[in-house]
Coordinates of C-alpha atoms and ligand atoms in Angstrom, one line a residue:
M1246 CA 203.9 254.4 58.8
P1247 CA 202.9 257.8 57.3
L1248 CA 203.1 257.5 53.5
P1249 CA 204.8 260.3 51.6
S1250 CA 202.9 262.0 48.8
P1251 CA 203.7 260.8 45.3
R1252 CA 204.2 264.4 44.5
Q1253 CA 207.4 264.3 46.7
P1254 CA 209.6 262.4 44.2
A1255 CA 212.6 262.4 46.6
S1256 CA 210.8 259.9 48.9
L1257 CA 208.6 257.7 46.6
P1258 CA 207.8 254.3 48.0
V1259 CA 207.1 252.8 44.5
L1260 CA 207.9 254.1 41.1
I1261 CA 206.1 252.3 38.2
A1262 CA 207.7 252.5 34.7
G1263 CA 204.9 252.2 32.1
G1264 CA 201.3 253.1 32.4
G1265 CA 199.8 250.4 30.3
P1266 CA 197.1 248.2 31.8
V1267 CA 199.5 246.4 34.2
G1268 CA 201.2 249.6 35.5
L1269 CA 197.9 251.4 36.0
T1270 CA 196.2 248.5 37.7
L1271 CA 199.3 247.9 40.0
A1272 CA 199.1 251.6 41.0
A1273 CA 195.4 251.3 41.8
L1274 CA 196.0 248.1 43.8
L1275 CA 198.8 249.6 45.7
A1276 CA 196.7 252.6 46.6
E1277 CA 194.0 250.2 47.8
Q1278 CA 196.7 248.8 50.2
G1279 CA 197.5 252.4 51.3
V1280 CA 200.8 252.6 49.4
A1281 CA 201.7 255.6 47.3
S1282 CA 203.1 255.3 43.8
L1283 CA 203.9 257.3 40.7
V1284 CA 203.5 256.0 37.2
I1285 CA 205.7 257.2 34.4
E1286 CA 204.1 256.7 31.0
A1287 CA 205.8 257.5 27.6
D1288 CA 202.5 258.0 25.7
E1289 CA 200.1 260.9 26.2
G1290 CA 197.1 258.6 26.9
Y1291 CA 195.6 255.1 26.6
C1292 CA 196.8 252.7 24.0
T1293 CA 195.4 252.6 20.5
G1294 CA 195.2 249.8 17.9
S1295 CA 194.5 246.1 18.2
R1296 CA 195.6 244.8 21.6
A1297 CA 194.0 242.6 24.2
I1298 CA 190.2 241.9 24.1
C1299 CA 189.5 238.7 26.1
M1300 CA 189.5 239.3 29.8
S1301 CA 189.2 236.3 32.1
R1302 CA 187.1 235.8 35.1
R1303 CA 190.1 236.1 37.4
S1304 CA 191.1 239.4 35.7
Q1305 CA 187.6 240.7 36.3
E1306 CA 187.9 239.7 40.0
I1307 CA 191.3 241.5 40.3
L1308 CA 189.9 244.6 38.7
G1309 CA 187.0 244.3 41.1
W1310 CA 189.4 244.9 44.1
V1311 CA 189.7 248.5 42.8
G1312 CA 186.1 248.9 41.6
A1313 CA 187.1 248.7 38.0
D1314 CA 184.8 245.7 37.4
R1315 CA 181.7 247.8 37.3
P1316 CA 182.4 249.7 34.1
L1317 CA 184.0 246.6 32.7
V1318 CA 180.9 244.5 33.2
A1319 CA 178.7 247.3 32.0
K1320 CA 180.7 247.8 28.7
G1321 CA 182.1 244.4 28.0
L1322 CA 180.5 241.5 26.1
P1323 CA 180.4 238.4 28.2
W1324 CA 180.8 234.9 26.6
V1325 CA 180.9 231.3 27.8
G1326 CA 181.9 229.3 24.7
G1327 CA 182.7 229.1 21.1
R1328 CA 182.6 227.1 17.8
S1329 CA 185.2 225.7 15.5
Y1330 CA 184.7 224.9 11.9
F1331 CA 186.8 222.7 9.5
R1332 CA 186.0 223.7 5.9
N1333 CA 182.2 223.7 5.9
S1334 CA 181.6 221.6 9.0
E1335 CA 181.2 222.6 12.6
V1336 CA 183.7 220.4 14.5
L1337 CA 183.4 221.8 18.0
H1338 CA 181.0 223.7 20.2
F1339 CA 182.6 224.2 23.6
L1340 CA 181.3 225.8 26.8
M1341 CA 183.5 227.0 29.6
P1342 CA 182.5 226.0 33.2
S1343 CA 180.0 228.6 34.3
E1344 CA 176.7 228.9 36.1
P1345 CA 174.2 231.8 36.4
S1346 CA 175.1 232.5 40.0
E1347 CA 178.8 233.3 39.1
R1348 CA 179.9 236.7 40.0
F1349 CA 181.6 237.2 36.5
A1350 CA 181.3 235.5 33.1
P1351 CA 184.3 233.2 32.3
M1352 CA 185.4 235.7 29.7
V1353 CA 184.5 239.2 28.7
N1354 CA 185.5 240.9 25.4
I1355 CA 186.5 244.5 25.7
Q1356 CA 189.2 246.7 24.0
Q1357 CA 192.4 247.1 26.0
Y1358 CA 192.1 250.9 26.1
Y1359 CA 188.9 250.5 28.2
I1360 CA 190.8 248.4 30.7
E1361 CA 193.4 251.1 30.9
Q1362 CA 190.7 253.8 31.3
Y1363 CA 189.0 251.9 34.1
A1364 CA 192.2 251.2 35.9
H1365 CA 193.2 254.9 35.6
E1366 CA 189.8 255.9 36.9
A1367 CA 190.4 253.6 39.9
M1368 CA 193.7 255.5 40.5
Q1369 CA 191.9 258.8 40.2
R1370 CA 189.6 257.7 43.0
R1371 CA 192.7 257.4 45.2
A1372 CA 194.4 260.5 43.8
D1373 CA 195.8 261.1 47.3
L1374 CA 198.1 258.1 46.8
C1375 CA 198.8 257.8 43.1
E1376 CA 199.2 259.6 39.8
V1377 CA 200.4 259.2 36.2
R1378 CA 202.9 261.4 34.5
W1379 CA 202.0 261.1 30.8
S1380 CA 204.4 261.9 27.9
T1381 CA 207.3 261.1 30.2
K1382 CA 209.9 258.4 29.6
V1383 CA 212.1 256.4 31.9
A1384 CA 215.5 256.9 30.4
A1385 CA 218.0 255.5 32.9
V1386 CA 218.0 253.3 36.0
R1387 CA 220.5 253.0 38.8
Q1388 CA 220.0 251.0 42.0
S1389 CA 221.6 250.7 45.4
A1390 CA 220.9 248.7 48.5
E1391 CA 218.5 251.5 49.7
G1392 CA 216.6 252.1 46.5
V1393 CA 216.5 253.2 42.9
E1394 CA 217.4 256.4 41.0
V1395 CA 215.5 256.8 37.8
D1396 CA 216.1 259.5 35.2
I1397 CA 213.0 260.5 33.3
D1398 CA 212.7 262.6 30.1
M1399 CA 209.8 264.9 29.9
A1400 CA 207.9 266.2 26.9
D1401 CA 209.6 269.6 27.2
G1402 CA 213.0 268.0 26.7
K1403 CA 214.0 268.4 30.4
R1404 CA 215.4 265.5 32.4
E1405 CA 214.6 264.9 36.1
T1406 CA 215.9 262.3 38.6
L1407 CA 213.5 260.5 40.8
R1408 CA 214.3 258.3 43.8
A1409 CA 212.2 255.5 45.1
A1410 CA 212.4 252.5 47.4
W1411 CA 211.2 250.1 44.7
L1412 CA 210.9 250.3 40.9
V1413 CA 208.4 248.1 39.1
A1414 CA 209.0 247.7 35.4
C1415 CA 205.6 247.6 33.6
D1416 CA 207.1 249.2 30.5
G1417 CA 206.0 246.5 28.0
G1418 CA 207.7 244.1 25.6
R1419 CA 210.5 246.6 24.7
S1420 CA 211.1 247.5 28.3
T1421 CA 213.7 250.2 28.8
V1422 CA 214.2 249.1 32.4
R1423 CA 215.1 245.6 31.3
E1424 CA 217.6 247.0 28.9
Q1425 CA 219.0 249.3 31.6
L1426 CA 219.6 246.3 33.8
G1427 CA 221.2 244.4 30.9
L1428 CA 218.6 241.6 31.1
Q1429 CA 217.2 239.7 28.2
L1430 CA 214.0 237.7 27.7
Q1431 CA 214.7 234.0 27.1
G1432 CA 212.7 231.7 24.8
M1433 CA 211.6 231.4 21.2
Q1434 CA 209.3 232.9 18.6
Y1435 CA 207.2 231.2 16.0
D1436 CA 207.6 232.0 12.3
G1437 CA 203.9 231.9 11.5
R1438 CA 202.3 235.3 11.0
Y1439 CA 198.8 236.5 11.6
V1440 CA 197.1 239.6 10.2
I1441 CA 195.0 241.2 12.9
V1442 CA 192.1 243.3 11.6
D1443 CA 189.6 245.3 13.7
I1444 CA 186.5 246.3 11.7
E1445 CA 183.3 248.2 12.5
Q1446 CA 180.2 246.4 11.5
E1447 CA 176.8 245.9 13.1
T1448 CA 175.9 242.3 13.9
R1449 CA 173.3 240.4 15.9
R1450 CA 175.5 237.3 16.2
E1451 CA 175.9 235.7 19.6
V1452 CA 179.1 236.6 21.4
E1453 CA 181.4 233.5 21.2
R1454 CA 184.8 232.6 20.1
L1455 CA 184.7 231.6 16.4
A1456 CA 187.5 229.7 14.6
W1457 CA 187.6 228.4 11.0
F1458 CA 190.3 226.0 9.7
D1459 CA 190.7 226.0 6.0
P1460 CA 187.5 227.9 5.3
P1461 CA 186.1 228.1 1.8
S1462 CA 186.4 231.9 2.1
N1463 CA 190.1 231.7 2.5
P1464 CA 191.4 228.2 1.6
G1465 CA 194.4 227.1 3.6
S1466 CA 194.1 229.8 6.2
T1467 CA 192.9 229.8 9.9
I1468 CA 190.6 232.6 10.9
L1469 CA 189.5 233.7 14.3
M1470 CA 186.7 236.1 15.1
H1471 CA 185.6 237.8 18.3
R1472 CA 183.0 240.5 18.8
Q1473 CA 184.0 243.6 20.8
P1474 CA 181.9 246.4 22.2
D1475 CA 181.0 249.4 19.9
N1476 CA 180.1 247.1 17.0
V1477 CA 183.7 246.0 16.4
W1478 CA 184.9 242.6 15.2
R1479 CA 188.4 241.3 15.8
I1480 CA 189.4 239.2 12.8
D1481 CA 192.8 237.3 12.9
Y1482 CA 193.9 235.3 10.0
Q1483 CA 197.1 233.4 9.2
I1484 CA 199.1 234.3 6.2
R1485 CA 201.0 231.8 4.0
D1486 CA 204.7 231.3 4.9
D1487 CA 205.7 232.6 1.5
E1488 CA 203.6 235.9 1.8
D1489 CA 205.5 239.1 2.3
P1490 CA 204.3 240.6 5.7
V1491 CA 204.6 244.1 4.4
E1492 CA 202.3 243.4 1.5
A1493 CA 200.0 241.3 3.7
V1494 CA 198.9 244.3 5.8
K1495 CA 198.1 246.5 2.8
P1496 CA 194.4 247.3 2.7
E1497 CA 194.1 246.1 -0.9
N1498 CA 195.3 242.6 0.3
V1499 CA 193.4 242.6 3.6
L1500 CA 189.9 243.9 2.7
P1501 CA 189.0 241.3 0.0
R1502 CA 189.9 238.5 2.4
V1503 CA 187.8 240.0 5.1
Q1504 CA 184.9 240.6 2.7
S1505 CA 185.0 237.1 1.4
H1506 CA 184.8 235.7 4.9
L1507 CA 182.0 238.0 6.1
E1508 CA 180.0 237.0 3.0
M1509 CA 180.6 233.3 3.8
I1510 CA 179.2 233.7 7.3
G1511 CA 176.3 235.9 6.2
E1512 CA 177.4 239.2 7.8
T1513 CA 176.2 241.6 5.1
A1514 CA 176.0 244.9 6.9
P1515 CA 178.3 247.7 5.6
W1516 CA 181.7 247.7 7.4
E1517 CA 184.9 249.6 7.5
P1518 CA 188.4 248.7 8.8
L1519 CA 189.7 250.4 12.0
W1520 CA 193.1 248.9 12.5
I1521 CA 195.3 246.4 10.5
S1522 CA 198.5 245.0 12.0
I1523 CA 200.7 241.9 11.9
Y1524 CA 201.5 239.5 14.7
N1525 CA 203.8 236.6 15.3
A1526 CA 203.7 234.5 18.5
K1527 CA 206.5 234.7 21.0
C1528 CA 207.2 232.5 24.1
L1529 CA 209.7 234.6 26.1
T1530 CA 210.3 235.3 29.8
L1531 CA 212.9 236.6 32.2
N1532 CA 214.3 234.0 34.5
S1533 CA 213.6 236.1 37.6
Y1534 CA 211.2 239.0 38.1
R1535 CA 213.1 240.4 41.0
H1536 CA 216.4 242.1 40.6
N1537 CA 217.2 243.6 44.0
R1538 CA 215.0 246.7 44.1
V1539 CA 213.6 246.4 40.6
L1540 CA 210.6 244.1 39.9
F1541 CA 209.2 243.1 36.6
A1542 CA 205.5 242.7 35.7
G1543 CA 203.4 242.2 32.5
D1544 CA 204.9 242.2 29.1
A1545 CA 208.2 243.7 30.5
A1546 CA 208.6 240.3 32.3
H1547 CA 207.1 237.9 29.7
L1548 CA 205.6 237.7 26.3
V1549 CA 203.1 234.9 25.8
P1550 CA 201.3 234.0 22.5
I1551 CA 198.0 235.8 22.1
F1552 CA 196.3 232.4 21.3
G1553 CA 195.2 231.3 24.7
V1554 CA 194.6 234.9 25.8
R1555 CA 197.1 234.9 28.6
G1556 CA 199.1 238.1 28.0
L1557 CA 197.3 240.8 29.8
N1558 CA 195.4 238.4 31.9
S1559 CA 198.7 237.1 33.3
G1560 CA 200.0 240.7 33.7
L1561 CA 197.0 241.5 35.9
D1562 CA 197.8 238.4 38.0
D1563 CA 201.4 239.7 38.3
A1564 CA 200.0 243.0 39.6
A1565 CA 197.7 241.2 42.0
N1566 CA 200.5 239.0 43.4
L1567 CA 202.9 241.9 43.7
A1568 CA 200.7 244.6 45.2
W1569 CA 200.1 243.1 48.6
K1570 CA 203.6 241.8 48.9
L1571 CA 205.1 245.3 48.2
A1572 CA 202.6 246.9 50.6
F1573 CA 203.4 244.4 53.4
V1574 CA 207.2 245.0 52.9
L1575 CA 206.8 248.8 52.8
Q1576 CA 204.5 248.8 55.8
G1577 CA 206.9 246.7 57.9
R1578 CA 204.4 243.8 57.9
A1579 CA 206.8 241.3 56.3
S1580 CA 210.5 241.0 55.4
D1581 CA 211.6 241.9 51.9
S1582 CA 212.2 238.2 51.2
L1583 CA 208.4 238.0 50.6
L1584 CA 209.2 239.7 47.2
D1585 CA 211.3 236.7 46.2
S1586 CA 208.1 234.6 46.3
Y1587 CA 206.6 237.0 43.8
S1588 CA 209.3 236.0 41.3
V1589 CA 209.0 232.3 42.2
E1590 CA 205.2 232.2 41.8
R1591 CA 204.9 234.3 38.8
V1592 CA 207.8 232.8 36.8
H1593 CA 206.2 229.5 37.4
A1594 CA 202.9 230.9 36.2
T1595 CA 204.6 232.2 33.0
R1596 CA 206.1 228.8 32.3
E1597 CA 202.7 227.2 32.5
N1598 CA 201.1 230.0 30.4
L1599 CA 203.9 229.6 27.8
A1600 CA 203.2 225.8 27.6
Y1601 CA 199.5 226.4 27.1
G1602 CA 200.1 229.3 24.7
A1603 CA 202.6 227.2 22.7
K1604 CA 200.0 224.4 22.3
S1605 CA 197.3 226.9 21.2
T1606 CA 199.7 228.5 18.8
E1607 CA 200.8 225.3 17.2
F1608 CA 197.2 224.4 16.7
M1609 CA 196.3 227.8 15.2
A1610 CA 199.4 228.1 13.0
P1611 CA 201.1 224.7 12.7
P1612 CA 204.9 225.4 12.7
D1613 CA 205.8 222.5 10.3
F1614 CA 204.3 219.9 8.0
G1615 CA 204.1 217.3 10.7
F1616 CA 202.0 219.5 13.0
K1617 CA 199.8 220.5 10.0
L1618 CA 199.1 216.9 9.1
M1619 CA 198.2 216.0 12.8
R1620 CA 195.9 219.0 13.0
E1621 CA 194.1 218.1 9.8
A1622 CA 193.7 214.6 11.0
A1623 CA 192.2 215.8 14.4
L1624 CA 189.9 218.2 12.6
R1625 CA 188.7 215.6 10.1
L1626 CA 188.0 213.1 12.9
A1627 CA 186.3 215.6 15.1
I1628 CA 183.5 216.0 12.5
E1629 CA 182.3 212.5 13.4
D1630 CA 183.9 211.6 16.7
E1631 CA 183.1 213.5 19.8
H1632 CA 186.0 211.8 21.7
V1633 CA 188.5 213.6 19.4
R1634 CA 186.9 217.0 20.0
P1635 CA 188.8 217.8 23.1
L1636 CA 191.9 217.8 20.9
V1637 CA 190.6 220.8 19.0
N1638 CA 189.3 222.6 22.1
P1639 CA 191.1 225.9 22.7
R1640 CA 192.7 226.2 26.1
Q1641 CA 191.2 229.2 27.9
S1642 CA 192.9 231.3 30.5
T1643 CA 192.5 229.9 34.0
P1644 CA 194.3 231.0 37.2
I1645 CA 197.6 229.2 37.6
R1646 CA 198.1 227.1 40.7
Y1647 CA 201.1 227.8 43.0
L1648 CA 201.3 224.3 44.4
G1649 CA 205.1 224.6 44.8
S1650 CA 205.1 228.0 46.4
P1651 CA 207.4 228.6 49.3
L1652 CA 204.6 230.5 51.0
N1653 CA 202.2 227.5 51.2
V1654 CA 201.6 226.0 54.6
P1655 CA 201.4 222.2 54.1
A1656 CA 198.6 221.9 56.6
Q1657 CA 196.8 218.6 56.8
D1658 CA 196.0 218.3 53.1
D1659 CA 195.6 214.6 53.3
A1660 CA 192.7 215.1 55.8
F1661 CA 190.7 216.6 52.9
S1662 CA 189.1 214.7 50.0
G1663 CA 188.4 217.8 48.0
G1664 CA 188.3 221.6 48.3
A1665 CA 191.2 223.9 47.5
Q1666 CA 194.8 223.1 48.4
A1667 CA 197.4 225.6 49.5
G1668 CA 198.4 227.4 46.3
D1669 CA 195.0 227.2 44.7
T1670 CA 192.7 230.1 44.2
A1671 CA 190.0 230.1 46.9
P1672 CA 186.7 228.8 45.5
E1673 CA 183.8 231.2 44.9
A1674 CA 180.4 230.7 46.6
V1675 CA 177.2 232.8 46.9
M1676 CA 176.6 233.7 50.5
Q1677 CA 174.0 235.4 52.6
A1678 CA 175.5 238.5 54.2
V1679 CA 174.2 241.5 56.1
G1680 CA 172.6 243.6 53.3
G1681 CA 171.8 240.6 51.0
A1682 CA 173.3 237.9 48.9
G1683 CA 176.9 238.3 47.8
H1684 CA 179.9 236.4 46.6
L1685 CA 182.6 235.2 48.9
T1686 CA 185.4 236.5 46.6
R1687 CA 184.3 240.0 47.5
Y1688 CA 186.1 239.6 50.8
F1689 CA 189.4 238.9 49.2
G1690 CA 191.9 241.3 47.6
R1691 CA 193.3 243.3 50.5
D1692 CA 194.4 241.4 53.6
F1693 CA 194.6 237.8 54.9
V1694 CA 191.2 236.3 55.5
A1695 CA 190.4 233.3 57.7
L1696 CA 187.3 231.3 56.7
Y1697 CA 186.1 229.3 59.7
F1698 CA 183.4 226.9 58.9
S1699 CA 181.3 226.4 62.0
E1700 CA 177.7 226.2 63.4
R1701 CA 178.8 227.6 66.8
T1702 CA 177.9 231.3 67.0
S1703 CA 181.1 232.6 68.5
L1704 CA 184.6 232.6 66.9
P1705 CA 187.4 230.8 68.9
E1706 CA 189.5 233.2 70.9
Q1707 CA 192.7 232.0 69.2
L1708 CA 191.2 233.0 65.8
A1709 CA 190.3 236.5 67.0
R1710 CA 193.9 237.0 68.0
L1711 CA 195.3 236.3 64.6
P1712 CA 196.4 239.3 62.3
V1713 CA 193.7 238.4 59.8
E1714 CA 190.1 239.2 59.1
A1715 CA 188.1 236.2 60.5
I1716 CA 184.8 235.2 58.9
R1717 CA 182.6 232.5 60.2
I1718 CA 180.8 230.5 57.5
A1719 CA 177.6 229.1 58.9
R1720 CA 175.3 226.7 57.2
D1721 CA 172.2 228.5 58.3
G1722 CA 171.0 231.2 60.7
H1723 CA 171.4 234.9 60.3
P1724 CA 174.4 236.8 58.9
D1725 CA 176.1 239.4 61.0
S1726 CA 179.3 241.5 60.7
K1727 CA 181.5 238.4 61.2
T1728 CA 179.2 235.7 59.9
L1729 CA 178.2 234.7 56.3
V1730 CA 175.5 232.2 55.8
D1731 CA 176.1 229.5 53.2
H1732 CA 172.4 229.2 52.4
L1733 CA 173.0 227.3 49.1
G1734 CA 175.6 225.0 50.7
Q1735 CA 178.1 226.0 48.0
A1736 CA 181.0 227.0 50.3
W1737 CA 180.9 224.0 52.6
K1738 CA 180.9 221.8 49.6
R1739 CA 183.6 223.6 47.5
Y1740 CA 185.9 223.9 50.5
D1741 CA 185.2 220.3 51.6
A1742 CA 184.4 221.7 55.0
H1743 CA 183.4 220.0 58.3
E1744 CA 182.6 221.6 61.6
G1745 CA 185.8 223.6 62.6
T1746 CA 187.5 223.6 59.2
L1747 CA 189.7 226.6 58.8
Y1748 CA 191.2 228.1 55.6
L1749 CA 193.6 231.0 55.5
I1750 CA 193.3 233.0 52.3
R1751 CA 196.1 235.3 51.1
P1752 CA 195.3 238.9 50.1
D1753 CA 195.4 237.9 46.4
G1754 CA 192.7 235.3 46.9
Y1755 CA 195.0 232.2 47.0
V1756 CA 194.8 229.6 49.8
L1757 CA 197.8 229.9 52.2
G1758 CA 196.9 226.8 54.2
R1759 CA 193.9 224.8 55.6
W1760 CA 193.2 222.7 58.6
R1761 CA 190.5 220.1 59.1
E1762 CA 190.5 221.1 62.8
P1763 CA 192.8 224.0 63.6
N1764 CA 195.9 223.3 65.6
W1765 CA 196.2 226.8 66.9
P1766 CA 200.0 227.0 67.4
D1767 CA 200.4 225.8 63.8
V1768 CA 197.9 228.4 62.5
T1769 CA 199.6 231.1 64.5
A1770 CA 202.9 230.1 63.1
A1771 CA 201.5 230.2 59.5
V1772 CA 200.6 233.9 59.8
A1773 CA 203.6 234.8 61.9
P1774 CA 205.6 236.1 58.9
Y1775 CA 202.8 238.6 58.3
R1776 CA 202.2 241.2 61.0
A1777 CA 198.9 243.0 61.7
N1778 CA 197.5 245.7 59.5
P1779 CA 197.9 249.1 61.2
E1780 CA 194.6 250.1 59.5
P1781 CA 191.5 248.3 60.7
L1782 CA 190.0 246.1 58.1
A1783 CA 186.4 246.7 58.8
A1784 CA 186.7 250.3 57.8
H1785 CA 187.9 249.2 54.4
R1786 CA 185.8 246.2 53.5
R1787 CA 183.7 246.8 50.4
A1788 CA 180.8 247.8 52.6
S1789 CA 178.0 245.4 51.7
T1790 CA 178.0 242.4 49.6
T1791 CA 174.8 243.3 47.7
E1792 CA 175.3 242.3 44.1
T1793 CA 175.5 244.5 41.1
R1794 CA 175.2 241.5 38.8
Ligands
FAD2176 C1 196.8 241.6 18.7 C2 196.9 241.4 20.2 C3 195.8 240.7 20.8 C4 196.0 240.4 22.2 N1 194.9 239.8 22.8 C5 195.0 239.6 24.1 C6 193.9 239.0 24.8 O1 192.8 238.8 24.3 N2 194.0 238.8 26.2 C7 195.2 239.0 26.8 O2 195.2 238.8 28.0 N3 196.2 239.6 26.2 C8 196.2 239.9 24.9 N4 197.2 240.5 24.3 C9 198.4 240.8 25.0 C10 198.3 242.2 25.8 O3 198.0 243.2 24.8 C11 199.5 242.5 26.5 O4 199.9 241.4 27.3 C12 199.4 243.8 27.4 O5 199.3 244.9 26.6 C13 200.5 243.9 28.4 O6 200.3 245.0 29.2 P1 201.5 245.8 29.9 O7 200.9 246.9 30.7 O8 202.4 244.8 30.5 O9 202.3 246.3 28.6 P2 201.9 247.4 27.6 O10 200.5 247.3 27.3 O11 202.9 247.2 26.4 O12 202.2 248.8 28.3 C14 203.5 249.2 28.5 C15 203.4 250.7 28.6 O13 204.8 251.2 29.0 C16 205.0 252.4 28.2 N5 206.4 252.5 28.1 C17 207.3 251.8 27.3 N6 208.5 252.2 27.5 C18 208.5 253.2 28.4 C19 209.5 254.1 29.0 N7 210.8 254.0 28.7 N8 209.1 255.0 29.9 C20 207.7 255.1 30.2 N9 206.8 254.3 29.7 C21 207.2 253.4 28.8 C22 204.3 252.2 26.9 O14 204.0 253.4 26.3 C23 203.0 251.4 27.3 O15 201.9 252.3 27.6 C24 197.1 240.8 22.9 C25 198.2 241.5 22.2 C26 198.0 241.7 20.9 C27 199.2 242.5 20.2

């Protein structure tokens, strides 16, 4: 299907309201799928102020599908663990699962405006298919069975009407699109307030997540610290319930508290504040992210507490889930009911994220006296008892499993004793490929991939006929254009593979189904809802798997 230019607004395939990190990443991912989009952004450029800093491994992988991982890894500060202190004592030193051969660190700290910049640069590399209109606001939305009509207000005061087949609302927590559709986020918000301060100060401290409960520098408070690139510290501290939030963010009240804490931890270099703001945690979501031809993603769809770092990370997962589904529908490769699964999977993910976020928030800022007593008891005990320490361990962002997804193919799961089930993200492994060693996840992110574990050098004929990219995973031998060699044995182990085991991986890196030994009519039926890509995959594949990291 020839794709219209985004500069022909009358025939846009996808209009994206909001050019924050989620909207920009979605546009870049759609372009990677060959789909044109136009992003309408109210501001004149990238965000400012204290926003997201902790980007998960999964987010790095998603950004990697559009080449935005390279600048992110070059600029960001990777970390694998953290420490918690109760008064003067260290009560926890945690490490997230990680090993040197991983493609990405479990977490990278970087300011949100860099993520927006890298996603926008990825869009600019596909300028034939996507663009952003800055300083332009979505003002009104009307939809019909065929598409949407969107009024946009431009900086010069003029109004224009755009038409598109699909509108994706990525316009943040105060979404105009949500308001236009008469929808409301459901849930609750916490009363506890946190002051968020970014300061510039040189430091040689290791990059890790640092938390203090009731520290001598600020008795009764909880303080979190994260290093960011450009010699910036993020400092979050809880204010007392009886403190006036307007007074609390005044520099004369903030700076002495920060100074006292920096002194306590021995950070003596000169410093200056960059941003001061106030935050309270919210647990809110729409009940559905699809409303006919309007789809919701990122903060427009859900607001999760910052403790647990799942806001932007989950927004990028929304974009990853939606991009291939929208592309398949627009390219006639799947029916539009595929988009219902976007809502099912991502609303489920939000509910999980909200549960984790709520637990983290209740630990960071206990909502009542009972929670406070329990937390203090756990922290006291954790000083002496390592069995209590998991109770004070923060829950880090991990990909949500879609085990109940309507897309999953329940294929012979009981024949496996390990590996990844349908609805899990496909495990990573270091492989030998033509051109050198590389990671298996580099092959995900665009189309369906079949991983066929076999020592036999030729692929079965039935596999070659499927509308997927088929890759043979051999234990040894030489790699070729269709064969990766599992020289470290990681893939066979992590996929619990035997001779002939087959996994089908979705374009967003999730397992669709798996077979101990493929029953070809079942495998063919599993991919029947998804027709072949009109564009050959080989031309697209990120050419070699030689590592940059
Ligand atoms: C202090 C703080 C710390 C955080 N830390 C983390 C963290 O470490 N990790 C994490 O994952 N998340 C974190 N978050 C959450 C993260 O910042 C958000 O989840 C993220 O910004 C969501 O991105 P988005 O693109 O959905 O929305 P936004 O970033 O809000 O972008 C929405 C965009 O839409 C535009 N817009 C709004 N209305 C219109 C309109 N009518 N027309 C056109 N454009 C419009 C806005 O200008 C904006 O650019 C943090 C948030 C805060 C406040």
